[in-house]
């Protein structure tokens, strides 16, 4: 198995000699490292007889060098010469071929079928983290069927990669990558050691102080993530370096976090800054914060009247306005992890509609200022889907529906998955590792053609534990670690469910905006979804044999996606295109409608993009499997009329769709087909006949297909097929569909301009080909020639 930066070789095991009688010190492993030849001692252990056992990696092309040194040391006729390398070879008693299992630390049962988390200590001298060897090991582990965690620990000479599987599965994989890892250790996944308040070891305050010494505050111009919740303990040592504002809806409430049991806004704020703290506390590297956190308290503390449900939307809009007035012109996103079951999510509510207004820049105060719709401030909102509470297992495992306002069209709704899978006495984790979190809700029970797919993405939400009576509930061992509001007594607390997932999403977006500044909120939303992949247990339900998706109906696929969205976002993929995973982005303005001769609004224009596929590279791959993913993101202005529940076109101001040019279709035929408004783009089991010569039917390769796209303002689909076929799908169109800008003439919005973001990526499965270099040249040619073609609709 080829690993980037790793020479082929083998590992050997050596034992040192038993110390001579009367010597008190141990017989240490000699310094057998030869950096120029990449001969290196991977690990060593001390035994009770004071000898040591070590594992040595020897590259194939360095074997003769090492044998030469050994032979010189063992030569018999040295004359008056001093024997060379005595300190290196004299202490060695035995040298033998090593079993790769010697790289495993601790007691390991290699026959046990139980899977768990393991630490792969990758030998990574590169200062860039992740380094090339680490990336290669990760890809190899995934190809071997091991689950790989997104988080890694970074040290000067190594990176710790976390993989999930049984020892019986992991040992053969380690055997195929000799020299790539220093050692393998069983991972400690529980946060419980960090929750100890006192004792002989580190207590909570010790952990906080240790981490505090490694924190670097964000730069002055850093983006912000505003948490709209129960307030924040802004003086918390771990929050203080990154908090730049704490405000409240009502001055009588104060700004502190009033929520009991460690708070709610405070854990949210800490997780927005650091993610799951268990990874920061296990590391020893500097923690450079990329973004700030803000807090607006919009829930009243005990002793004050609760917010009226009818005013939830108004209160949320007020919270947004406060943050923007206090710190204007800041690139910020918002996290909202509150929800209610008082209103059914099968239709827009006043609260979800208010969120859609916030995102689109169409709050009442903004609409009255005569600024064009496309020029108003847009905002990215991250909203929790709502939670499943503990209880009998059968009830917990039923499908539970998202809660208001998670049905918002413009907000990015966050569900949960989990990597937490600790095994405890009499308790077992409910969800499998890398599967949907038991806390997460979905939209399977909502009408598919009337409501958006929710949630769109999943972040870590923790797991539940099941006892012997089959009752389920949260547990610290399978929760995330966050900052607590009771700073003096309990600065670290467990945190879980979709609140934690939404805070993790805030951390993701904060890092993304810091790394790639200046994009539209619609674009950041598109990048989050575009970078997402389904974890292996979910992916297996969708991926079939060969170039096909699983043999289930598109309706069944949509039901699954309404439970798990489009997967778990990957920050590295969102920030930059990798060699074999190339993403093209477009931000554009479009005028969907115009006022016709009869005074009514009619469809106006479409946009056509030439896709700069590396045709020769794709054709050379022939029948290799490639996946194209398309995400279209825009924000609509909502209209909460009585028909909004059953007529999406009356709720949205406008709608957009994307359509791919067929493989055997000419560019002229493609434009002509889309210019006929009476023919809606369709994607049934087979595509329509095209061309005068009745070209053969082309099979559908889309996972969902355009017929599944009805409601919502974010549309995502995946095309899976042969590389040679994708080479001919070289153009994509953005077309408008109806909305109240077109139908409500009295509003006089028929000629408004809107804007959208489009992301298109192609991924080759298991093929080493540099698509990026070829696409880069094609992109430059498109830029030079003008990227977008605009056509009028008939």
PDB file of C-alpha atoms in Angstrom, residues 1 3 6-11 38 42 56-60 100 103 123 172-181:
ATOM      1  CA  UNK A   1       0.000   0.000   0.000  1.00  0.00           C
ATOM      2  CA  UNK A   3       1.750   6.056   1.351  1.00  0.00           C
ATOM      3  CA  UNK A   6       6.772   6.842   3.017  1.00  0.00           C
ATOM      4  CA  UNK A   7       9.565   4.602   1.697  1.00  0.00           C
ATOM      5  CA  UNK A   8       8.866   0.904   1.316  1.00  0.00           C
ATOM      6  CA  UNK A   9      10.410  -1.192   4.003  1.00  0.00           C
ATOM      7  CA  UNK A  10       9.890  -3.522   6.938  1.00  0.00           C
ATOM      8  CA  UNK A  11       9.847  -3.394  10.702  1.00  0.00           C
ATOM      9  CA  UNK A  38      14.974   7.008   7.253  1.00  0.00           C
ATOM     10  CA  UNK A  42       9.243   3.632  16.116  1.00  0.00           C
ATOM     11  CA  UNK A  56      12.783  -0.438  14.205  1.00  0.00           C
ATOM     12  CA  UNK A  57      11.719   0.587  10.702  1.00  0.00           C
ATOM     13  CA  UNK A  58      14.233  -0.149   7.942  1.00  0.00           C
ATOM     14  CA  UNK A  59      13.508   1.023   4.379  1.00  0.00           C
ATOM     15  CA  UNK A  60      14.280  -1.571   1.690  1.00  0.00           C
ATOM     16  CA  UNK A 100       2.892  -5.493  13.270  1.00  0.00           C
ATOM     17  CA  UNK A 103       3.062  -1.461  17.388  1.00  0.00           C
ATOM     18  CA  UNK A 123       5.035   9.721  11.618  1.00  0.00           C
ATOM     19  CA  UNK A 172      -3.770  -6.048   8.992  1.00  0.00           C
ATOM     20  CA  UNK A 173      -4.103  -2.424   7.903  1.00  0.00           C
ATOM     21  CA  UNK A 174      -1.137  -1.378  10.058  1.00  0.00           C
ATOM     22  CA  UNK A 175       0.843  -4.287   8.581  1.00  0.00           C
ATOM     23  CA  UNK A 176       0.358  -2.805   5.100  1.00  0.00           C
ATOM     24  CA  UNK A 177       1.820   0.610   6.021  1.00  0.00           C
ATOM     25  CA  UNK A 178       5.107  -0.232   7.807  1.00  0.00           C
ATOM     26  CA  UNK A 179       6.993   2.823   8.965  1.00  0.00           C
ATOM     27  CA  UNK A 180       4.059   5.218   8.528  1.00  0.00           C
ATOM     28  CA  UNK A 181       2.993   5.158  12.189  1.00  0.00           C
TER      29      UNK A 181
END
